[in-house]
Amino acid sequence: MDEYGVVEGELLESLRHVREKEAPFNRVFSSMCTRPHPLAVRVHQKFIETNMGDNRLFPGTKDLEDRVIAMLASLLGTQNAFGYITTGGTESNIQALRVARDLSSKKNPNVIVPASAHFSFEKAARILGLEIKKASLDKCYRVDITSVENLIDENTIALVGIAGTTEYGQIDPIEQLSEIALSEDLFLHVDAAFGGLVIPFLERDYKFDFTLDGVSSITVDPHKMGASTIPSGGLLFRCREHMDQLMISAYQEEKQHSLTGTRSGASVAATYAVFKHLGRRGYKRIVDRCMKLTNITEKRALSLDINPVIKPVINIIALQIQNLDEVLSKLEKRNWYVSKTIKPKALRLIMMPHITEGILGEFLDDLEEVIGYVR
Ligand code: 0PR
C-alpha cells in the first residue's frame, strides 16, 4: 500500500480504464450470469453495509432472506422449504452434500453424481472427504438410470441430479432418481443452479423439484437466470431437520447455517426486489425471449448443416462445428465471447437476457462467415 492516498477523480478514472478492458455483456455468449436488473443494482447499493452474519443488527434484511426463500420454495413446488441465500451454486452444492454426509453414519461415504456434474461437486468431495462416483450419460446426455443403480453400494449416502447441465442445458430424469432415492433411502440433491429459474417458465412441464417426494434439497441461483446481483445463490431443503444439520451456535443467541460468516445482505435485498418486481409473469417473459433466441440459433445452424449436440431443452445450445478451435479463435478476434464443450467438442452458446435479437443476428452472420473461411 502506498504511503499517501490518491485523489478520488484520478482513481475513478484509472478504474474506468480497467472496466473498459473487460467484456461488454452484450457480446458475451459464454456466461451463466447476466447484467443485473437495474432495480437489483439500486437496491444492492441501498443495502450495501448489511451483513447477514449479524441478524441482530439487520433483522429487516434477515426477514427479506426468509421471504426470498419462501418465493423460491413456491416456485419449486412447495409452500414450505428451509434454506438460505448462499454465495452461489458452489456453496449450495457443498452444503447440501455436507448435510447428506452428516445425516449418515457410513464410514466411507460416496455420492453418485452424473458425469455431467459441475466441478463444484469435486470441491465438495475434497472438502467433505466423500468419494464421488460418476454415473454415465445416455445418448441425450441425461444421467443413465441403470448406471446410477449399478453404482449404488452400502456406502452410498446421496444421489445428485442436474436440472440444467452446465454444458448442454440438459435435465436429468429427476422423477426416476426420486423413486430410487425413496426406495433406497438416499438423500437426493438437485443442482438447478442454472435451470431452477428457467424450467418453471418453460412451455413444457418437467418434473424436477419438491413436487417429487424423493427430492431432499435444491440449488437455485438468483445470480444466474434470476438477474440479481452477485453473490446470490440459493439452497433449499424440504425438511427443517436437514437444514438444521448445518446449524452452528454463534455467540450467545445467534445461530448460523451458512458456510461463510460475514455475508452480503445487499444481494439478498436485491434478489427480493427483482423477484417482487418481475413476478412469475416477468420471468416467463425473460425465459420466452431467451428460448426464442435459442430457437433462432438452432434454425440458422441447421440451415448451415450444423447440428446441435442435443435439441436445446433450455436456453443453452452447443453446436458441433468442424475445426472448432480455429472457429473459436476467429470469433474471439471479432470480439465475441464464446466457450466450448469438451465431450463432444462443440461451440456452446448461452442465451442470457442480455442478448438481443439484433446482436444475435450479427453474431450468426459472423459465425457463418468464419465457418465459410475455415471450411
Ligand atoms: N451448478 C451448475 C449446474 C453450474 O452451471 C454452476 C456454474 C454451478 C453449480 C456453480 O455455481 P457458482 O459459479 O455460482 O458457484 N456454472 C458456470 C461455470 O462454472 C458459472 C459461470 C458463470 C461461468 C459466469 C462463466 C461465467 O462468466 O461454468
Coordinates of C-alpha atoms and ligand atoms in Angstrom, one line a residue:
M1 CA 0.0 0.0 0.0
D2 CA 1.2 3.5 -0.9
E3 CA 2.1 6.0 1.9
Y4 CA -0.3 8.7 0.5
G5 CA -3.7 8.3 -0.9
V6 CA -4.7 9.0 -4.5
V7 CA -7.4 11.6 -5.1
E8 CA -10.9 10.2 -5.9
G9 CA -11.1 11.6 -9.5
E10 CA -7.8 10.1 -10.6
L11 CA -8.6 6.8 -9.0
L12 CA -12.1 6.6 -10.6
E13 CA -10.5 7.5 -14.0
S14 CA -8.0 4.7 -13.8
L15 CA -10.7 2.2 -12.7
R16 CA -12.8 3.3 -15.6
H17 CA -10.0 2.2 -17.9
V18 CA -9.9 -1.2 -16.1
R19 CA -13.6 -1.7 -16.7
E20 CA -13.3 -0.6 -20.4
K21 CA -10.9 -3.6 -21.0
E22 CA -13.5 -6.1 -19.7
A23 CA -16.1 -7.9 -21.7
P24 CA -19.2 -5.8 -22.7
F25 CA -22.0 -8.2 -21.7
N26 CA -23.9 -7.7 -25.0
R27 CA -21.2 -9.7 -26.8
V28 CA -21.0 -12.5 -24.2
F29 CA -22.4 -15.9 -25.0
S30 CA -20.2 -17.8 -22.6
S31 CA -21.6 -16.6 -19.2
M32 CA -24.3 -18.0 -17.0
C33 CA -24.5 -14.6 -15.3
T34 CA -26.0 -11.5 -16.8
R35 CA -26.2 -7.8 -16.3
P36 CA -28.3 -7.5 -13.1
H37 CA -31.7 -5.9 -13.4
P38 CA -31.4 -2.1 -12.8
L39 CA -33.7 -2.3 -9.8
A40 CA -31.5 -5.0 -8.2
V41 CA -28.4 -2.7 -8.6
R42 CA -30.2 0.2 -6.9
V43 CA -31.4 -1.9 -4.0
H44 CA -28.0 -3.6 -3.7
Q45 CA -26.5 -0.1 -3.2
K46 CA -29.1 0.8 -0.6
F47 CA -28.3 -2.3 1.4
I48 CA -24.6 -2.2 0.8
E49 CA -23.5 -2.3 4.5
T50 CA -25.9 -5.0 5.6
N51 CA -24.4 -8.2 6.8
M52 CA -26.4 -11.5 7.1
G53 CA -23.8 -12.7 9.5
D54 CA -25.3 -10.4 12.2
N55 CA -29.0 -10.7 12.3
R56 CA -29.2 -8.6 15.5
L57 CA -28.1 -5.6 13.5
F58 CA -30.1 -6.3 10.4
P59 CA -33.3 -8.0 11.3
G60 CA -35.1 -6.5 8.3
T61 CA -32.7 -7.9 5.8
K62 CA -33.0 -11.3 7.5
D63 CA -36.7 -11.1 7.0
L64 CA -36.2 -10.4 3.3
E65 CA -34.0 -13.5 3.1
D66 CA -36.8 -15.6 4.6
R67 CA -39.2 -14.1 2.0
V68 CA -36.8 -14.9 -0.9
I69 CA -36.6 -18.5 0.3
A70 CA -40.4 -18.7 0.5
M71 CA -40.7 -17.3 -3.1
L72 CA -38.2 -19.8 -4.3
A73 CA -40.0 -22.6 -2.4
S74 CA -43.3 -21.8 -4.1
L75 CA -41.6 -21.8 -7.5
L76 CA -40.1 -25.2 -6.7
G77 CA -43.2 -26.9 -5.8
T78 CA -43.7 -26.5 -2.1
Q79 CA -45.2 -23.9 0.3
N80 CA -42.7 -24.9 3.0
A81 CA -39.0 -25.2 2.5
F82 CA -36.0 -24.2 4.6
G83 CA -32.9 -22.6 3.3
Y84 CA -30.7 -19.5 2.9
I85 CA -29.1 -17.3 0.4
T86 CA -25.6 -18.6 -0.4
T87 CA -22.7 -17.2 -2.3
G88 CA -23.7 -19.3 -5.3
G89 CA -24.1 -22.8 -6.7
T90 CA -20.7 -24.0 -5.3
E91 CA -21.5 -23.2 -1.7
S92 CA -25.0 -24.6 -2.1
N93 CA -23.7 -27.9 -3.5
I94 CA -21.1 -28.2 -0.8
Q95 CA -23.6 -27.5 2.0
A96 CA -26.2 -29.9 0.6
L97 CA -23.6 -32.8 0.5
R98 CA -22.4 -31.8 4.0
V99 CA -25.9 -32.3 5.3
A100 CA -26.2 -35.7 3.4
R101 CA -22.8 -36.7 5.0
D102 CA -23.8 -35.7 8.5
L103 CA -27.2 -37.4 8.3
S104 CA -25.4 -40.7 7.6
S105 CA -23.2 -42.8 9.8
K106 CA -21.4 -44.6 6.9
K107 CA -17.7 -44.9 7.3
N108 CA -16.5 -44.4 3.7
P109 CA -19.4 -42.4 2.2
N110 CA -19.8 -42.0 -1.5
V111 CA -22.1 -39.8 -3.6
I112 CA -23.3 -40.7 -7.1
V113 CA -23.3 -37.7 -9.5
P114 CA -23.9 -37.6 -13.2
A115 CA -20.8 -37.5 -15.4
S116 CA -22.1 -34.1 -16.5
A117 CA -22.0 -32.6 -12.9
H118 CA -20.4 -29.2 -12.3
F119 CA -16.9 -29.2 -10.9
S120 CA -18.2 -27.8 -7.6
F121 CA -19.0 -31.4 -6.6
E122 CA -15.3 -32.2 -6.9
K123 CA -14.7 -29.4 -4.5
A124 CA -17.4 -30.6 -2.2
A125 CA -16.0 -34.1 -2.2
R126 CA -12.5 -33.0 -1.3
I127 CA -13.6 -30.8 1.5
L128 CA -16.1 -33.3 2.9
G129 CA -14.0 -36.4 2.5
L130 CA -16.5 -38.0 0.1
E131 CA -15.9 -40.4 -2.7
I132 CA -17.6 -39.2 -6.0
K133 CA -18.9 -41.9 -8.3
K134 CA -19.7 -40.7 -11.8
A135 CA -22.7 -42.2 -13.5
S136 CA -22.6 -42.4 -17.2
L137 CA -24.9 -40.5 -19.5
D138 CA -27.4 -41.7 -22.1
K139 CA -27.2 -40.6 -25.7
C140 CA -29.1 -37.4 -24.9
Y141 CA -26.6 -36.5 -22.1
R142 CA -29.0 -37.3 -19.3
V143 CA -27.8 -39.4 -16.4
D144 CA -28.3 -43.1 -17.2
I145 CA -30.5 -44.6 -14.6
T146 CA -29.1 -48.1 -14.9
S147 CA -25.6 -46.7 -14.4
V148 CA -26.8 -44.9 -11.2
E149 CA -28.5 -48.1 -9.9
N150 CA -25.3 -50.2 -10.6
L151 CA -23.1 -47.7 -8.7
I152 CA -25.2 -47.7 -5.5
D153 CA -23.4 -49.7 -2.8
E154 CA -23.6 -50.0 1.0
N155 CA -21.6 -46.8 1.4
T156 CA -23.7 -44.6 -0.9
I157 CA -25.2 -41.7 1.0
A158 CA -26.6 -39.5 -1.7
L159 CA -27.6 -39.1 -5.3
V160 CA -27.3 -35.9 -7.4
G161 CA -29.4 -35.0 -10.3
I162 CA -29.0 -31.9 -12.5
A163 CA -31.7 -29.7 -13.8
G164 CA -30.0 -27.7 -16.5
T165 CA -26.4 -29.1 -17.0
T166 CA -23.6 -26.6 -17.4
E167 CA -22.5 -27.8 -20.8
Y168 CA -25.7 -28.8 -22.7
G169 CA -28.5 -27.5 -20.5
Q170 CA -30.0 -31.0 -20.2
I171 CA -32.4 -32.0 -17.5
D172 CA -31.8 -35.4 -15.8
P173 CA -34.7 -37.8 -15.2
I174 CA -35.2 -36.5 -11.7
E175 CA -38.5 -38.4 -11.3
Q176 CA -36.7 -41.7 -11.6
L177 CA -33.9 -40.5 -9.4
S178 CA -36.5 -39.6 -6.8
E179 CA -38.0 -43.1 -6.9
I180 CA -34.6 -44.7 -6.4
A181 CA -33.8 -42.3 -3.6
L182 CA -37.1 -43.2 -1.8
S183 CA -36.7 -46.9 -2.3
E184 CA -33.0 -47.0 -1.3
D185 CA -33.5 -44.4 1.5
L186 CA -30.9 -42.0 0.0
F187 CA -30.6 -38.2 0.1
L188 CA -31.3 -36.7 -3.3
H189 CA -29.8 -33.3 -4.2
V190 CA -30.9 -31.5 -7.3
D191 CA -28.5 -29.0 -8.8
A192 CA -30.8 -26.5 -10.5
A193 CA -28.3 -23.6 -10.1
F194 CA -29.0 -22.5 -13.7
G195 CA -32.2 -24.3 -14.6
G196 CA -34.1 -23.5 -11.4
L197 CA -35.1 -20.1 -12.7
V198 CA -35.7 -21.3 -16.3
I199 CA -37.6 -24.7 -16.1
P200 CA -40.6 -23.4 -14.1
F201 CA -41.3 -20.9 -17.0
L202 CA -40.9 -23.3 -20.0
E203 CA -43.9 -24.3 -22.1
R204 CA -43.1 -27.9 -21.4
D205 CA -43.6 -29.3 -17.9
Y206 CA -40.5 -31.0 -16.4
K207 CA -40.6 -32.7 -13.0
F208 CA -37.5 -31.8 -11.1
D209 CA -38.5 -30.1 -7.8
F210 CA -40.1 -30.7 -4.4
T211 CA -43.3 -32.0 -6.0
L212 CA -41.2 -35.2 -6.2
D213 CA -41.2 -36.8 -2.8
G214 CA -37.6 -38.1 -3.0
V215 CA -36.0 -34.7 -3.6
S216 CA -34.3 -33.6 -0.4
S217 CA -32.6 -30.3 -1.4
I218 CA -32.2 -28.0 -4.4
T219 CA -29.6 -25.5 -5.5
V220 CA -31.0 -22.5 -7.4
D221 CA -29.1 -19.3 -8.2
P222 CA -30.7 -15.9 -8.5
H223 CA -27.3 -14.5 -9.8
K224 CA -27.7 -16.6 -12.9
M225 CA -31.1 -16.5 -14.6
G226 CA -32.6 -14.6 -11.7
A227 CA -30.9 -11.3 -12.9
S228 CA -29.9 -10.5 -9.4
T229 CA -26.5 -9.2 -8.2
I230 CA -23.6 -11.5 -7.3
P231 CA -23.4 -13.2 -4.8
S232 CA -26.9 -14.6 -4.8
G233 CA -27.1 -18.4 -4.6
G234 CA -30.0 -20.4 -3.2
L235 CA -30.1 -23.6 -1.1
L236 CA -33.4 -25.1 -0.1
F237 CA -34.2 -28.2 2.0
R238 CA -37.5 -30.0 2.2
C239 CA -37.1 -30.7 6.0
R240 CA -36.1 -28.3 8.7
E241 CA -34.1 -31.1 10.4
H242 CA -31.9 -31.3 7.3
M243 CA -31.2 -27.6 7.2
D244 CA -30.5 -27.7 11.0
Q245 CA -27.7 -30.1 10.4
L246 CA -25.8 -27.1 9.3
M247 CA -26.5 -25.1 12.4
I248 CA -23.7 -23.6 14.4
S249 CA -24.2 -21.6 17.6
A250 CA -22.5 -18.3 17.2
Y251 CA -22.1 -16.1 20.3
Q252 CA -25.0 -16.3 22.8
E253 CA -28.3 -16.3 21.0
E254 CA -27.1 -16.4 17.4
K255 CA -27.3 -19.4 15.1
Q256 CA -25.7 -19.7 11.6
H257 CA -26.4 -22.2 8.9
S258 CA -24.2 -20.6 6.2
L259 CA -20.7 -21.6 5.3
T260 CA -19.4 -18.1 5.4
G261 CA -19.8 -15.8 8.4
T262 CA -20.0 -12.2 7.3
R263 CA -22.1 -12.3 4.1
S264 CA -23.8 -9.9 1.8
G265 CA -27.3 -8.7 2.7
A266 CA -27.2 -6.4 -0.3
S267 CA -27.6 -9.2 -2.8
V268 CA -30.4 -10.7 -0.6
A269 CA -32.3 -7.4 -0.8
A270 CA -31.5 -7.1 -4.5
T271 CA -32.9 -10.6 -5.1
Y272 CA -36.0 -9.8 -3.0
A273 CA -36.6 -6.7 -5.1
V274 CA -36.2 -8.3 -8.5
F275 CA -38.4 -11.3 -7.6
K276 CA -41.2 -9.0 -6.3
H277 CA -40.8 -6.6 -9.3
L278 CA -40.8 -9.2 -12.1
G279 CA -43.1 -11.8 -10.6
R280 CA -43.7 -15.0 -12.5
R281 CA -45.0 -13.1 -15.5
G282 CA -41.8 -11.1 -15.7
Y283 CA -39.6 -14.2 -15.6
K284 CA -41.8 -16.0 -18.1
R285 CA -41.3 -13.1 -20.5
I286 CA -37.5 -13.3 -20.0
V287 CA -37.4 -17.1 -20.5
D288 CA -39.7 -16.9 -23.5
R289 CA -37.3 -14.4 -25.1
C290 CA -34.2 -16.4 -24.3
M291 CA -35.9 -19.5 -25.7
K292 CA -36.8 -17.6 -28.9
L293 CA -33.2 -16.7 -29.4
T294 CA -32.2 -20.3 -28.8
N295 CA -34.7 -21.4 -31.5
I296 CA -33.4 -18.8 -34.0
T297 CA -29.9 -20.1 -33.4
E298 CA -30.9 -23.7 -33.9
K299 CA -32.7 -22.9 -37.1
R300 CA -29.8 -20.9 -38.6
A301 CA -27.3 -23.6 -37.5
L302 CA -29.4 -26.4 -39.2
S303 CA -29.6 -24.3 -42.3
L304 CA -25.8 -24.3 -42.4
D305 CA -25.7 -28.1 -41.8
I306 CA -24.5 -27.7 -38.3
N307 CA -26.2 -29.9 -35.7
P308 CA -26.6 -29.1 -32.0
V309 CA -25.3 -31.8 -29.6
I310 CA -28.9 -32.1 -28.3
K311 CA -32.1 -30.4 -29.3
P312 CA -32.0 -27.5 -26.9
V313 CA -34.1 -28.0 -23.7
I314 CA -33.4 -24.7 -22.1
N315 CA -31.5 -21.6 -23.3
I316 CA -28.2 -23.3 -24.0
I317 CA -27.2 -24.6 -27.4
A318 CA -24.0 -26.5 -28.2
L319 CA -23.1 -26.6 -31.9
Q320 CA -21.0 -29.3 -33.5
I321 CA -18.7 -27.4 -35.7
Q322 CA -15.6 -28.7 -37.6
N323 CA -12.3 -27.1 -36.9
L324 CA -13.8 -25.7 -33.7
D325 CA -10.6 -24.2 -32.3
E326 CA -10.0 -22.3 -35.4
V327 CA -13.6 -21.0 -35.5
L328 CA -13.3 -20.0 -31.8
S329 CA -10.1 -18.0 -32.3
K330 CA -11.6 -16.2 -35.3
L331 CA -14.8 -15.4 -33.3
E332 CA -12.6 -14.1 -30.5
K333 CA -10.7 -11.9 -32.9
R334 CA -14.1 -10.4 -33.7
N335 CA -14.6 -9.7 -30.0
W336 CA -17.2 -12.4 -29.4
Y337 CA -17.1 -14.2 -26.1
V338 CA -17.9 -17.9 -26.6
S339 CA -17.0 -21.2 -25.0
K340 CA -16.6 -24.8 -25.9
T341 CA -17.7 -28.1 -24.5
I342 CA -15.3 -31.0 -24.3
K343 CA -17.1 -34.3 -24.8
P344 CA -18.3 -33.9 -27.5
K345 CA -16.5 -30.8 -28.7
A346 CA -18.9 -28.1 -29.5
L347 CA -19.4 -24.3 -29.6
R348 CA -21.5 -23.5 -26.5
L349 CA -23.8 -20.5 -26.6
I350 CA -25.9 -19.4 -23.6
M351 CA -28.8 -17.2 -24.5
M352 CA -28.9 -14.9 -21.5
P353 CA -31.2 -12.0 -21.0
H354 CA -28.5 -9.5 -22.1
I355 CA -28.5 -10.9 -25.7
T356 CA -30.8 -9.1 -28.2
E357 CA -32.1 -10.4 -31.5
G358 CA -30.0 -7.7 -33.3
I359 CA -26.8 -8.8 -31.6
L360 CA -27.6 -12.5 -32.2
G361 CA -28.1 -11.7 -35.9
E362 CA -24.7 -10.0 -36.1
F363 CA -23.1 -12.9 -34.3
L364 CA -24.7 -15.5 -36.5
D365 CA -23.6 -13.6 -39.6
D366 CA -20.1 -13.6 -38.3
L367 CA -20.3 -17.3 -37.4
E368 CA -21.5 -18.1 -40.9
E369 CA -18.6 -16.1 -42.5
V370 CA -16.0 -17.6 -40.2
I371 CA -17.2 -21.1 -40.9
G372 CA -17.1 -20.3 -44.6
Y373 CA -13.4 -19.3 -44.3
V374 CA -12.5 -22.3 -42.3
R375 CA -14.2 -24.9 -44.5
Ligands
0PR1 N1 -24.1 -25.9 -10.8 C1 -24.2 -25.7 -12.1 C2 -25.1 -26.6 -12.9 C3 -23.5 -24.6 -12.7 O1 -23.6 -24.5 -14.0 C4 -22.6 -23.8 -11.9 C5 -21.8 -22.7 -12.5 C6 -22.5 -24.1 -10.5 C7 -23.3 -25.2 -10.0 C8 -21.7 -23.3 -9.6 O2 -22.2 -22.0 -9.4 P1 -21.3 -20.8 -8.9 O3 -20.4 -20.5 -10.0 O4 -22.4 -19.8 -8.7 O5 -20.7 -21.2 -7.7 N2 -21.7 -22.7 -13.9 C9 -20.9 -21.8 -14.6 C10 -19.5 -22.4 -14.8 O6 -18.8 -22.5 -13.7 C11 -20.8 -20.5 -14.0 C12 -20.3 -19.3 -14.8 C13 -20.8 -18.1 -14.6 C14 -19.4 -19.4 -15.8 C15 -20.4 -17.0 -15.3 C16 -18.9 -18.3 -16.5 C17 -19.4 -17.1 -16.2 O7 -19.0 -16.0 -16.9 O8 -19.1 -22.7 -15.9

